[in-house]
Amino acid sequence: MEKETITKRNLIFFPLGTVGRDAVYSLISSYLLTFVLFTHALNGAQVAAITGIMVAARVFDALNDPVMGNIIERTKTKYGKFKPWIVAGMISTSVVIYLMFNVRLEGWSFVWFFGVTYFAFSIAYTMGDISYWGMIPALGSDADTRNRFTSRTTLFAGIGGTLASILIPLFTAGSLAIGGSTEVAYGRIALVIAILAPLFLLFTLFGVREHREPPAAADADGAGKQGGAAASRDAGKQKFSLAGVFGTIARNDQLVWIAVIFLIQQIGNGLVIGGLGSTYIYFTYGYDGGLYSLFNTVGMSATAFLMIFYPVIGRRVHRKKLMGRMAVLSAAGYVLMLSSLPFGAGMAGYWMLLIGYMISNFGQYCYYLIMMISIMNTVEYNEYQFGVRDEGIITSLRPFITKLASALIVAITAGIYLMFGVTGYTNQISGLERQCAQGLITEEEKLTAISGVIFGTTGGAHSGVTAGQSRGLLVTMTVIPCVLMLISYVMYQKKYRLDEEEYDRICRELEQRRGRI
């Protein structure tokens, strides 16, 4: 009875903590590159340097995740092993994101400053992110409880991320830009998010209580490969070893396969919100943040259904069968998005794009939930095989994959921008934004001039975005995600063995082992 009471309390307070965190993540992952391009005039070398910094920092961040997971595993305080790192990570993250969006520099000085702050963000956010998500396996291990925590936490993560995705473009581009300037608007929004993120985490810090159970010993034939419970007791006494961290991951074959599958799916799924979607809409339908805000609102609205009802769906439909249905649905959504091409800049095409994105995103988000649960279920598989749970290390794979995918998304996006000459237009727009922020032109004059840059109604180095450039952006943000999603589906069907029946069998066996200790 007490355990159930704790679980109910945790189901309320744990998910609330991520609302502000995911607003931070949305600001950085979806809008940082847009902020840089639309507020700074950069030459080709500087764009390449910014891209290199983002890719290198995210790869470093991804590699650092398992290390942070190992550090968390070895942390012993009266507050547990997760909460101290949540506090340290979120406070330092807030300081860094404020600086990133409020220090005004240009040229190579900006590039150097960007490099320092971006690496600082990677380290700070990792501390809080790994420790936060690492708590889920410690809050419940049966399948239904795990599904409830995962879906409810992603629901509140979705609320934070979606609100940011809707409000950031609405108030940073077009006539509703705060302060009349994209640069000023991003600075003020970053300040608000930097304050809200730690406040939401107070729910988790003061309202959540962990279940702390000893791991079960491994069977002699199940792999007593590390001496079962004795290995678990000794694990905390071993010296830190980077090779040991990655060895823990590599020996868990199901964890390795789901990591590869998740990486492929996340690369495709992140291309639209990684910058291509907003740039395509601004270049095709006009420089109005409200258009991209509506695109995000409609596109993400359907995922709210999954956030709420996935536990019910998960009890009735097996994951592999559900993935097959979602693959068909998402593919249909991408086809609908591509079908908007013949309509040009007309609103009929815009609404086809929106509805298509909503359908494709529904399927992709279901994939995300399945991948999340599939990664967490390898904790029990690890305990079954080796006698140790290694929760911190294993759950660090989710942000590890997300960040590695985001690094590749930045590289792909920047490559697409250079291929289609996007920076030629963004440099002109950023110059107009700065003139407006300095009071050299009015907001109305700025918007008129930006319209001229995009549609070619004024003179200048460019005569407007061409149909080929616009089509190229749309094709890359639909065909690539669809292909990668289908590849991940095939691999999951063939390589991931921890389906519902096998996972339940493992959990029953672990309970029996604990009873024998």
Short mmCIF file of C-alpha atoms in Angstrom, two decimals:
data_model
loop_
_atom_site.label_atom_id
_atom_site.label_comp_id
_atom_site.label_asym_id
_atom_site.label_seq_id
_atom_site.Cartn_x
_atom_site.Cartn_y
_atom_site.Cartn_z
CA MET A 1 0.00 0.00 0.00
CA GLU A 2 2.81 2.43 0.91
CA LYS A 3 4.60 1.63 -2.34
CA GLU A 4 1.46 2.40 -4.36
CA THR A 5 0.99 5.69 -2.49
CA ILE A 6 4.58 6.69 -3.28
CA THR A 7 4.08 5.75 -6.92
CA LYS A 8 0.95 7.89 -7.21
CA ARG A 9 2.74 10.85 -5.63
CA ASN A 10 5.73 10.38 -7.91
CA LEU A 11 3.46 10.24 -10.97
CA ILE A 12 2.33 13.76 -10.11
CA PHE A 13 5.55 15.47 -9.08
CA PHE A 14 8.18 13.81 -11.26
CA PRO A 15 6.68 14.77 -14.66
CA LEU A 16 6.10 18.39 -13.58
CA GLY A 17 9.83 18.87 -13.23
CA THR A 18 10.54 18.52 -16.92
CA VAL A 19 8.32 21.31 -18.26
CA GLY A 20 10.99 24.00 -17.96
CA ARG A 21 13.81 21.61 -18.90
CA ASP A 22 12.22 20.81 -22.22
CA ALA A 23 11.56 24.47 -22.94
CA VAL A 24 15.34 24.89 -22.59
CA TYR A 25 15.98 21.95 -24.89
CA SER A 26 13.54 23.28 -27.49
CA LEU A 27 15.17 26.71 -27.40
CA ILE A 28 18.62 25.25 -28.05
CA SER A 29 17.91 22.29 -30.33
CA SER A 30 15.24 23.89 -32.53
CA TYR A 31 16.03 27.61 -32.53
CA LEU A 32 19.70 28.22 -31.77
CA LEU A 33 20.84 27.81 -35.37
CA THR A 34 17.90 29.95 -36.54
CA PHE A 35 18.84 32.61 -33.97
CA VAL A 36 22.45 32.63 -35.17
CA LEU A 37 21.61 32.84 -38.88
CA PHE A 38 18.83 35.40 -38.60
CA THR A 39 20.63 37.76 -36.17
CA HIS A 40 24.27 37.58 -37.34
CA ALA A 41 25.84 38.23 -40.74
CA LEU A 42 28.26 35.35 -41.21
CA ASN A 43 30.55 34.49 -44.09
CA GLY A 44 31.05 30.93 -45.31
CA ALA A 45 34.02 30.26 -43.03
CA GLN A 46 32.12 31.49 -39.98
CA VAL A 47 29.05 29.40 -40.82
CA ALA A 48 31.33 26.38 -41.20
CA ALA A 49 32.98 27.18 -37.85
CA ILE A 50 29.62 27.52 -36.07
CA THR A 51 28.49 24.24 -37.60
CA GLY A 52 31.73 22.53 -36.59
CA ILE A 53 31.40 23.82 -33.03
CA MET A 54 27.81 22.56 -32.73
CA VAL A 55 28.66 19.16 -34.17
CA ALA A 56 31.82 18.75 -32.06
CA ALA A 57 30.09 19.89 -28.87
CA ARG A 58 27.14 17.57 -29.39
CA VAL A 59 29.38 14.61 -30.15
CA PHE A 60 31.42 15.45 -27.03
CA ASP A 61 28.18 15.81 -25.11
CA ALA A 62 26.93 12.47 -26.38
CA LEU A 63 30.16 10.72 -25.41
CA ASN A 64 30.03 12.44 -22.02
CA ASP A 65 26.54 11.08 -21.24
CA PRO A 66 27.61 7.54 -20.27
CA VAL A 67 30.45 9.04 -18.22
CA MET A 68 27.96 11.22 -16.38
CA GLY A 69 25.77 8.17 -15.91
CA ASN A 70 28.67 6.36 -14.29
CA ILE A 71 29.38 9.32 -12.00
CA ILE A 72 25.72 9.34 -10.95
CA GLU A 73 25.85 5.61 -10.25
CA ARG A 74 28.72 6.22 -7.81
CA THR A 75 27.13 9.22 -6.09
CA LYS A 76 26.00 8.52 -2.54
CA THR A 77 24.27 11.27 -0.55
CA LYS A 78 21.35 11.39 1.85
CA TYR A 79 19.36 12.95 -1.01
CA GLY A 80 20.07 10.00 -3.30
CA LYS A 81 22.29 9.85 -6.36
CA PHE A 82 20.10 11.82 -8.77
CA LYS A 83 18.85 14.98 -7.07
CA PRO A 84 22.20 16.70 -6.35
CA TRP A 85 23.10 16.54 -10.03
CA ILE A 86 19.66 17.79 -11.07
CA VAL A 87 20.23 20.92 -8.98
CA ALA A 88 23.78 21.54 -10.22
CA GLY A 89 22.84 20.94 -13.84
CA MET A 90 19.79 23.16 -13.99
CA ILE A 91 21.26 26.20 -12.24
CA SER A 92 24.38 26.20 -14.40
CA THR A 93 22.29 25.63 -17.54
CA SER A 94 20.16 28.69 -16.79
CA VAL A 95 23.22 30.91 -16.44
CA VAL A 96 24.69 29.68 -19.72
CA ILE A 97 21.56 30.05 -21.86
CA TYR A 98 21.05 33.60 -20.63
CA LEU A 99 24.57 34.52 -21.74
CA MET A 100 24.23 32.76 -25.10
CA PHE A 101 21.29 34.90 -26.17
CA ASN A 102 22.13 38.22 -24.50
CA VAL A 103 25.81 38.94 -25.19
CA ARG A 104 26.09 41.02 -28.40
CA LEU A 105 29.13 40.20 -30.51
CA GLU A 106 29.81 39.96 -34.24
CA GLY A 107 32.19 38.19 -36.59
CA TRP A 108 34.89 35.92 -35.21
CA SER A 109 34.47 37.31 -31.69
CA PHE A 110 30.93 35.91 -31.75
CA VAL A 111 32.17 32.58 -33.10
CA TRP A 112 34.69 32.21 -30.24
CA PHE A 113 32.12 33.22 -27.63
CA PHE A 114 29.61 30.83 -29.17
CA GLY A 115 32.11 27.99 -28.94
CA VAL A 116 32.82 28.55 -25.25
CA THR A 117 29.19 28.92 -24.21
CA TYR A 118 27.97 26.04 -26.36
CA PHE A 119 30.44 23.61 -24.81
CA ALA A 120 29.52 24.97 -21.37
CA PHE A 121 25.86 24.34 -22.13
CA SER A 122 26.64 20.77 -23.20
CA ILE A 123 28.30 20.00 -19.87
CA ALA A 124 25.73 21.80 -17.71
CA TYR A 125 22.64 20.37 -19.41
CA THR A 126 24.07 16.84 -19.34
CA MET A 127 24.37 16.93 -15.54
CA GLY A 128 20.67 17.68 -15.13
CA ASP A 129 19.37 15.61 -18.03
CA ILE A 130 21.08 12.31 -17.23
CA SER A 131 20.19 12.55 -13.56
CA TYR A 132 16.55 13.43 -14.28
CA TRP A 133 15.77 10.66 -16.78
CA GLY A 134 17.93 8.22 -14.86
CA MET A 135 15.39 8.33 -12.02
CA ILE A 136 12.60 6.62 -14.01
CA PRO A 137 13.85 3.03 -13.60
CA ALA A 138 14.21 3.78 -9.88
CA LEU A 139 10.55 4.81 -9.67
CA GLY A 140 9.05 1.51 -10.85
CA SER A 141 10.04 -1.63 -12.76
CA ASP A 142 6.82 -3.40 -13.77
CA ALA A 143 5.75 -2.78 -17.37
CA ASP A 144 2.57 -0.84 -16.63
CA THR A 145 4.24 1.51 -14.12
CA ARG A 146 7.16 2.06 -16.49
CA ASN A 147 4.71 2.91 -19.29
CA ARG A 148 2.82 5.33 -17.05
CA PHE A 149 5.95 7.18 -15.94
CA THR A 150 7.33 7.32 -19.46
CA SER A 151 4.13 8.52 -21.12
CA ARG A 152 3.26 11.02 -18.38
CA THR A 153 6.77 12.43 -18.27
CA THR A 154 6.86 12.77 -22.05
CA LEU A 155 3.44 14.42 -21.83
CA PHE A 156 4.80 17.18 -19.60
CA ALA A 157 8.04 17.28 -21.57
CA GLY A 158 5.84 17.74 -24.62
CA ILE A 159 3.95 20.55 -22.91
CA GLY A 160 7.18 22.42 -22.17
CA GLY A 161 8.69 21.76 -25.58
CA THR A 162 5.48 22.46 -27.47
CA LEU A 163 4.79 25.73 -25.67
CA ALA A 164 8.33 26.84 -26.47
CA SER A 165 7.96 25.69 -30.08
CA ILE A 166 4.75 27.69 -30.45
CA LEU A 167 5.69 30.86 -28.59
CA ILE A 168 9.33 31.28 -29.65
CA PRO A 169 8.70 31.74 -33.40
CA LEU A 170 5.53 33.73 -32.73
CA PHE A 171 7.39 36.35 -30.69
CA THR A 172 10.75 36.37 -32.51
CA ALA A 173 9.85 36.82 -36.20
CA GLY A 174 7.40 39.10 -37.93
CA SER A 175 5.17 41.82 -36.58
CA LEU A 176 4.82 40.27 -33.08
CA ALA A 177 8.57 40.12 -32.37
CA ILE A 178 9.28 41.30 -28.81
CA GLY A 179 11.01 44.67 -28.88
CA GLY A 180 10.50 44.83 -32.65
CA SER A 181 13.68 42.80 -33.22
CA THR A 182 14.51 39.10 -33.43
CA GLU A 183 17.73 39.69 -31.49
CA VAL A 184 16.01 41.45 -28.59
CA ALA A 185 13.17 38.92 -28.58
CA TYR A 186 15.46 35.90 -28.22
CA GLY A 187 17.33 37.56 -25.37
CA ARG A 188 14.17 38.19 -23.36
CA ILE A 189 12.73 34.75 -24.05
CA ALA A 190 15.99 33.13 -22.92
CA LEU A 191 15.78 35.07 -19.64
CA VAL A 192 12.22 33.87 -18.97
CA ILE A 193 13.10 30.24 -19.71
CA ALA A 194 16.26 30.46 -17.58
CA ILE A 195 14.09 31.46 -14.60
CA LEU A 196 11.23 28.99 -15.17
CA ALA A 197 13.32 25.85 -15.68
CA PRO A 198 14.72 25.64 -12.10
CA LEU A 199 11.34 26.56 -10.62
CA PHE A 200 9.61 23.59 -12.25
CA LEU A 201 12.34 21.23 -11.02
CA LEU A 202 11.40 22.07 -7.44
CA PHE A 203 8.41 19.70 -7.87
CA THR A 204 10.79 16.82 -8.58
CA LEU A 205 13.32 17.75 -5.91
CA PHE A 206 10.83 18.04 -3.04
CA GLY A 207 7.98 15.80 -4.19
CA VAL A 208 9.62 12.63 -5.53
CA ARG A 209 10.77 9.62 -3.54
CA GLU A 210 12.77 6.78 -5.10
CA HIS A 211 12.31 3.03 -4.62
CA ARG A 212 15.72 1.66 -3.65
CA GLU A 213 15.88 -2.10 -4.02
CA PRO A 214 19.03 -4.26 -4.12
CA PRO A 215 19.70 -5.85 -7.51
CA ALA A 216 19.01 -9.55 -7.97
CA ALA A 217 21.89 -11.96 -8.26
CA ALA A 218 22.54 -13.43 -11.69
CA ASP A 219 21.96 -17.15 -12.24
CA ALA A 220 24.94 -19.36 -12.75
CA ASP A 221 23.84 -20.07 -16.31
CA GLY A 222 22.34 -16.56 -16.94
CA ALA A 223 25.34 -15.04 -16.91
CA GLY A 224 26.72 -15.11 -13.39
CA LYS A 225 29.19 -13.34 -15.57
CA GLN A 226 30.09 -10.85 -12.89
CA GLY A 227 29.44 -12.70 -9.72
CA GLY A 228 25.82 -11.59 -9.26
CA ALA A 229 25.07 -9.63 -6.12
CA ALA A 230 28.70 -9.61 -5.09
CA ALA A 231 29.56 -7.83 -8.32
CA SER A 232 26.84 -5.33 -7.58
CA ARG A 233 28.23 -4.62 -4.11
CA ASP A 234 31.74 -4.29 -5.45
CA ALA A 235 30.79 -2.12 -8.40
CA GLY A 236 30.62 1.02 -6.32
CA LYS A 237 34.14 0.39 -5.00
CA GLN A 238 35.78 0.04 -8.43
CA LYS A 239 37.75 2.94 -9.80
CA PHE A 240 36.21 4.92 -12.61
CA SER A 241 37.12 3.61 -16.05
CA LEU A 242 35.91 5.12 -19.32
CA ALA A 243 36.52 1.77 -20.97
CA GLY A 244 34.41 0.18 -18.25
CA VAL A 245 31.52 2.54 -18.92
CA PHE A 246 31.41 1.76 -22.61
CA GLY A 247 32.08 -1.90 -21.83
CA THR A 248 28.90 -1.93 -19.74
CA ILE A 249 27.01 -0.65 -22.75
CA ALA A 250 28.69 -2.86 -25.33
CA ARG A 251 28.07 -6.15 -23.51
CA ASN A 252 24.30 -5.50 -23.45
CA ASP A 253 23.43 -6.52 -27.00
CA GLN A 254 19.82 -5.34 -26.79
CA LEU A 255 20.93 -1.92 -25.57
CA VAL A 256 23.37 -1.60 -28.47
CA TRP A 257 20.75 -2.51 -31.08
CA ILE A 258 18.08 -0.18 -29.70
CA ALA A 259 20.67 2.61 -29.55
CA VAL A 260 21.45 2.25 -33.25
CA ILE A 261 17.77 2.01 -34.18
CA PHE A 262 16.87 5.05 -32.07
CA LEU A 263 19.72 7.09 -33.57
CA ILE A 264 18.53 6.44 -37.12
CA GLN A 265 14.94 7.38 -36.27
CA GLN A 266 15.92 10.51 -34.34
CA ILE A 267 18.06 11.92 -37.16
CA GLY A 268 15.11 11.82 -39.53
CA ASN A 269 12.56 13.00 -37.01
CA GLY A 270 14.60 16.05 -36.00
CA LEU A 271 15.21 17.54 -39.44
CA VAL A 272 11.92 19.47 -39.64
CA ILE A 273 12.19 21.17 -36.24
CA GLY A 274 15.98 21.50 -36.51
CA GLY A 275 15.61 24.55 -38.75
CA LEU A 276 14.49 23.27 -42.14
CA GLY A 277 10.80 23.60 -41.31
CA SER A 278 10.93 27.23 -40.21
CA THR A 279 13.24 28.26 -43.04
CA TYR A 280 11.05 26.57 -45.66
CA ILE A 281 7.92 28.26 -44.32
CA TYR A 282 9.57 31.71 -44.13
CA PHE A 283 10.97 31.36 -47.65
CA THR A 284 7.74 30.00 -49.16
CA TYR A 285 4.89 31.68 -47.29
CA GLY A 286 6.49 34.79 -45.76
CA TYR A 287 8.61 35.95 -42.82
CA ASP A 288 5.92 35.58 -40.19
CA GLY A 289 6.62 33.69 -36.97
CA GLY A 290 2.91 33.06 -36.59
CA LEU A 291 2.98 30.78 -39.64
CA TYR A 292 5.64 28.54 -38.14
CA SER A 293 4.00 28.75 -34.72
CA LEU A 294 0.74 27.47 -36.23
CA PHE A 295 2.69 24.78 -38.09
CA ASN A 296 4.10 23.55 -34.77
CA THR A 297 0.77 23.84 -32.96
CA VAL A 298 -1.13 21.75 -35.49
CA GLY A 299 1.78 19.41 -36.13
CA MET A 300 2.25 18.54 -32.48
CA SER A 301 -1.39 18.60 -31.40
CA ALA A 302 -2.01 14.97 -32.32
CA THR A 303 0.86 13.79 -30.12
CA ALA A 304 -1.07 14.90 -27.03
CA PHE A 305 -3.33 11.89 -27.61
CA LEU A 306 -0.37 9.53 -27.38
CA MET A 307 1.06 11.32 -24.36
CA ILE A 308 -2.16 10.62 -22.46
CA PHE A 309 -3.34 7.29 -23.85
CA TYR A 310 -0.14 5.42 -24.70
CA PRO A 311 -0.30 3.27 -21.50
CA VAL A 312 -3.76 2.05 -22.55
CA ILE A 313 -2.62 1.45 -26.13
CA GLY A 314 0.54 -0.29 -24.90
CA ARG A 315 -1.53 -2.78 -22.88
CA ARG A 316 -3.62 -3.73 -25.92
CA VAL A 317 -1.27 -3.52 -28.89
CA HIS A 318 2.22 -5.00 -28.92
CA ARG A 319 4.98 -2.57 -29.71
CA LYS A 320 6.15 -4.21 -32.92
CA LYS A 321 2.65 -4.32 -34.37
CA LEU A 322 2.04 -0.72 -33.30
CA MET A 323 5.24 0.38 -35.04
CA GLY A 324 4.05 -1.17 -38.30
CA ARG A 325 0.82 0.80 -38.18
CA MET A 326 2.63 4.01 -37.34
CA ALA A 327 5.07 3.49 -40.23
CA VAL A 328 2.18 3.45 -42.71
CA LEU A 329 0.57 6.49 -41.08
CA SER A 330 3.77 8.55 -41.06
CA ALA A 331 4.59 7.68 -44.66
CA ALA A 332 1.13 8.91 -45.69
CA GLY A 333 1.79 12.18 -43.83
CA TYR A 334 5.07 12.77 -45.64
CA VAL A 335 3.41 12.12 -48.99
CA LEU A 336 0.76 14.72 -48.12
CA MET A 337 3.48 17.25 -47.23
CA LEU A 338 5.15 16.68 -50.59
CA SER A 339 1.79 17.07 -52.31
CA SER A 340 1.74 20.73 -51.25
CA LEU A 341 4.43 21.50 -53.88
CA PRO A 342 2.10 22.24 -56.83
CA PHE A 343 0.23 24.84 -54.77
CA GLY A 344 3.30 27.10 -54.40
CA ALA A 345 2.83 29.87 -51.85
CA GLY A 346 -0.95 29.43 -51.71
CA MET A 347 -2.66 28.76 -48.39
CA ALA A 348 -4.12 25.48 -49.68
CA GLY A 349 -0.56 24.16 -49.91
CA TYR A 350 0.25 25.55 -46.47
CA TRP A 351 -2.64 23.64 -44.89
CA MET A 352 -1.69 20.46 -46.71
CA LEU A 353 1.79 20.90 -45.26
CA LEU A 354 0.37 21.35 -41.76
CA ILE A 355 -1.96 18.35 -41.87
CA GLY A 356 0.73 16.18 -43.41
CA TYR A 357 3.16 17.15 -40.66
CA MET A 358 0.57 16.42 -37.97
CA ILE A 359 0.02 12.91 -39.38
CA SER A 360 3.72 12.12 -39.84
CA ASN A 361 4.63 13.54 -36.44
CA PHE A 362 1.96 11.41 -34.75
CA GLY A 363 3.61 8.26 -36.04
CA GLN A 364 7.13 9.48 -35.31
CA TYR A 365 6.21 10.43 -31.75
CA CYS A 366 4.78 6.96 -31.15
CA TYR A 367 8.13 5.60 -32.34
CA TYR A 368 9.85 7.87 -29.81
CA LEU A 369 7.77 6.53 -26.92
CA ILE A 370 8.44 2.94 -27.99
CA MET A 371 12.18 3.63 -28.20
CA MET A 372 12.19 5.25 -24.76
CA ILE A 373 10.53 2.24 -23.16
CA SER A 374 12.70 -0.18 -25.11
CA ILE A 375 15.87 1.46 -23.79
CA MET A 376 14.63 1.47 -20.18
CA ASN A 377 13.63 -2.19 -20.40
CA THR A 378 17.26 -3.11 -21.01
CA VAL A 379 17.93 -2.20 -17.35
CA GLU A 380 16.16 -5.39 -16.24
CA TYR A 381 17.80 -7.31 -19.07
CA ASN A 382 21.19 -6.10 -17.82
CA GLU A 383 20.32 -7.18 -14.28
CA TYR A 384 19.11 -10.55 -15.58
CA GLN A 385 22.29 -11.14 -17.56
CA PHE A 386 24.96 -9.63 -15.31
CA GLY A 387 23.48 -9.14 -11.83
CA VAL A 388 23.76 -5.32 -11.90
CA ARG A 389 21.19 -2.79 -13.07
CA ASP A 390 23.51 0.09 -14.08
CA GLU A 391 20.48 2.40 -14.35
CA GLY A 392 22.48 5.62 -14.64
CA ILE A 393 24.69 4.31 -17.42
CA ILE A 394 21.92 2.62 -19.41
CA THR A 395 19.43 5.48 -19.21
CA SER A 396 22.21 7.85 -20.26
CA LEU A 397 21.93 6.25 -23.71
CA ARG A 398 18.68 8.10 -24.43
CA PRO A 399 20.16 11.61 -24.20
CA PHE A 400 23.41 10.24 -25.66
CA ILE A 401 21.53 9.19 -28.80
CA THR A 402 19.40 12.33 -28.88
CA LYS A 403 22.47 14.56 -28.75
CA LEU A 404 24.45 12.50 -31.25
CA ALA A 405 21.46 12.66 -33.58
CA SER A 406 21.20 16.43 -33.05
CA ALA A 407 24.87 16.79 -33.99
CA LEU A 408 24.25 14.99 -37.26
CA ILE A 409 21.07 17.04 -37.81
CA VAL A 410 23.06 20.27 -37.46
CA ALA A 411 25.62 19.02 -39.96
CA ILE A 412 22.95 17.88 -42.42
CA THR A 413 20.94 21.10 -42.02
CA ALA A 414 23.97 23.34 -42.47
CA GLY A 415 24.97 21.34 -45.53
CA ILE A 416 21.49 21.74 -47.01
CA TYR A 417 21.56 25.48 -46.27
CA LEU A 418 24.88 25.87 -48.06
CA MET A 419 23.71 23.66 -50.93
CA PHE A 420 20.62 25.78 -51.56
CA GLY A 421 22.20 29.17 -50.79
CA VAL A 422 20.10 29.87 -47.71
CA THR A 423 22.77 31.97 -45.95
CA GLY A 424 22.71 34.49 -48.80
CA TYR A 425 19.19 35.44 -47.70
CA THR A 426 19.64 35.08 -43.92
CA ASN A 427 22.65 37.44 -43.96
CA GLN A 428 20.51 40.14 -45.56
CA ILE A 429 17.69 39.50 -43.08
CA SER A 430 20.05 39.63 -40.07
CA GLY A 431 21.44 42.95 -41.32
CA LEU A 432 17.92 44.40 -41.46
CA GLU A 433 17.16 43.01 -37.98
CA ARG A 434 20.23 44.78 -36.55
CA GLN A 435 19.31 48.06 -38.23
CA CYS A 436 15.86 47.85 -36.67
CA ALA A 437 17.27 47.02 -33.21
CA GLN A 438 19.57 50.06 -33.48
CA GLY A 439 16.67 52.32 -34.47
CA LEU A 440 18.03 53.00 -37.97
CA ILE A 441 14.84 51.75 -39.64
CA THR A 442 11.31 51.21 -38.39
CA GLU A 443 9.80 47.79 -37.81
CA GLU A 444 7.48 48.30 -40.77
CA GLU A 445 10.40 49.21 -43.03
CA LYS A 446 12.28 46.16 -41.80
CA LEU A 447 9.42 43.77 -42.60
CA THR A 448 8.92 45.31 -46.04
CA ALA A 449 12.61 44.96 -46.83
CA ILE A 450 12.70 41.34 -45.61
CA SER A 451 9.74 40.54 -47.83
CA GLY A 452 11.73 41.98 -50.71
CA VAL A 453 14.72 39.77 -49.87
CA ILE A 454 12.59 36.63 -49.87
CA PHE A 455 10.23 37.32 -52.76
CA GLY A 456 12.47 39.51 -54.90
CA THR A 457 10.33 42.66 -54.86
CA THR A 458 13.36 44.89 -54.19
CA GLY A 459 16.79 45.14 -55.74
CA GLY A 460 19.92 43.63 -54.30
CA ALA A 461 22.37 40.79 -54.66
CA HIS A 462 19.54 38.27 -54.79
CA SER A 463 16.30 38.37 -56.72
CA GLY A 464 14.34 36.30 -54.23
CA VAL A 465 14.20 32.66 -53.21
CA THR A 466 13.81 30.50 -56.30
CA ALA A 467 11.27 27.72 -56.74
CA GLY A 468 14.12 25.21 -56.93
CA GLN A 469 15.53 26.33 -53.59
CA SER A 470 12.13 26.13 -51.94
CA ARG A 471 11.39 22.69 -53.40
CA GLY A 472 14.80 21.42 -52.33
CA LEU A 473 14.13 22.34 -48.70
CA LEU A 474 10.75 20.58 -48.74
CA VAL A 475 12.07 17.40 -50.34
CA THR A 476 14.93 17.07 -47.86
CA MET A 477 12.67 17.55 -44.83
CA THR A 478 10.19 14.88 -45.97
CA VAL A 479 11.97 12.18 -47.97
CA ILE A 480 14.97 11.77 -45.63
CA PRO A 481 12.85 11.41 -42.44
CA CYS A 482 10.51 8.91 -44.11
CA VAL A 483 13.34 6.70 -45.37
CA LEU A 484 15.16 6.72 -42.02
CA MET A 485 11.94 5.89 -40.15
CA LEU A 486 11.33 2.84 -42.37
CA ILE A 487 14.91 1.65 -41.85
CA SER A 488 14.51 1.91 -38.07
CA TYR A 489 11.24 -0.05 -38.26
CA VAL A 490 12.83 -2.95 -40.15
CA MET A 491 15.78 -3.09 -37.76
CA TYR A 492 13.55 -3.05 -34.68
CA GLN A 493 11.50 -5.95 -36.01
CA LYS A 494 14.59 -8.05 -36.69
CA LYS A 495 17.02 -7.18 -33.91
CA TYR A 496 15.16 -6.14 -30.73
CA ARG A 497 14.06 -9.22 -28.76
CA LEU A 498 12.70 -7.70 -25.54
CA ASP A 499 9.04 -7.75 -26.52
CA GLU A 500 6.29 -7.71 -23.90
CA GLU A 501 6.36 -11.46 -23.21
CA GLU A 502 10.14 -11.70 -22.90
CA TYR A 503 10.34 -8.62 -20.66
CA ASP A 504 7.65 -9.99 -18.32
CA ARG A 505 9.45 -13.32 -18.14
CA ILE A 506 12.69 -11.58 -17.17
CA CYS A 507 10.94 -9.52 -14.48
CA ARG A 508 9.37 -12.67 -12.97
CA GLU A 509 12.75 -14.37 -12.90
CA LEU A 510 14.32 -11.35 -11.18
CA GLU A 511 11.63 -11.39 -8.49
CA GLN A 512 12.34 -15.05 -7.84
CA ARG A 513 16.07 -14.37 -7.52
CA ARG A 514 15.47 -11.54 -5.05
CA GLY A 515 13.36 -13.92 -2.99
CA ARG A 516 16.31 -16.31 -2.80
CA ILE A 517 18.80 -13.67 -1.56
#
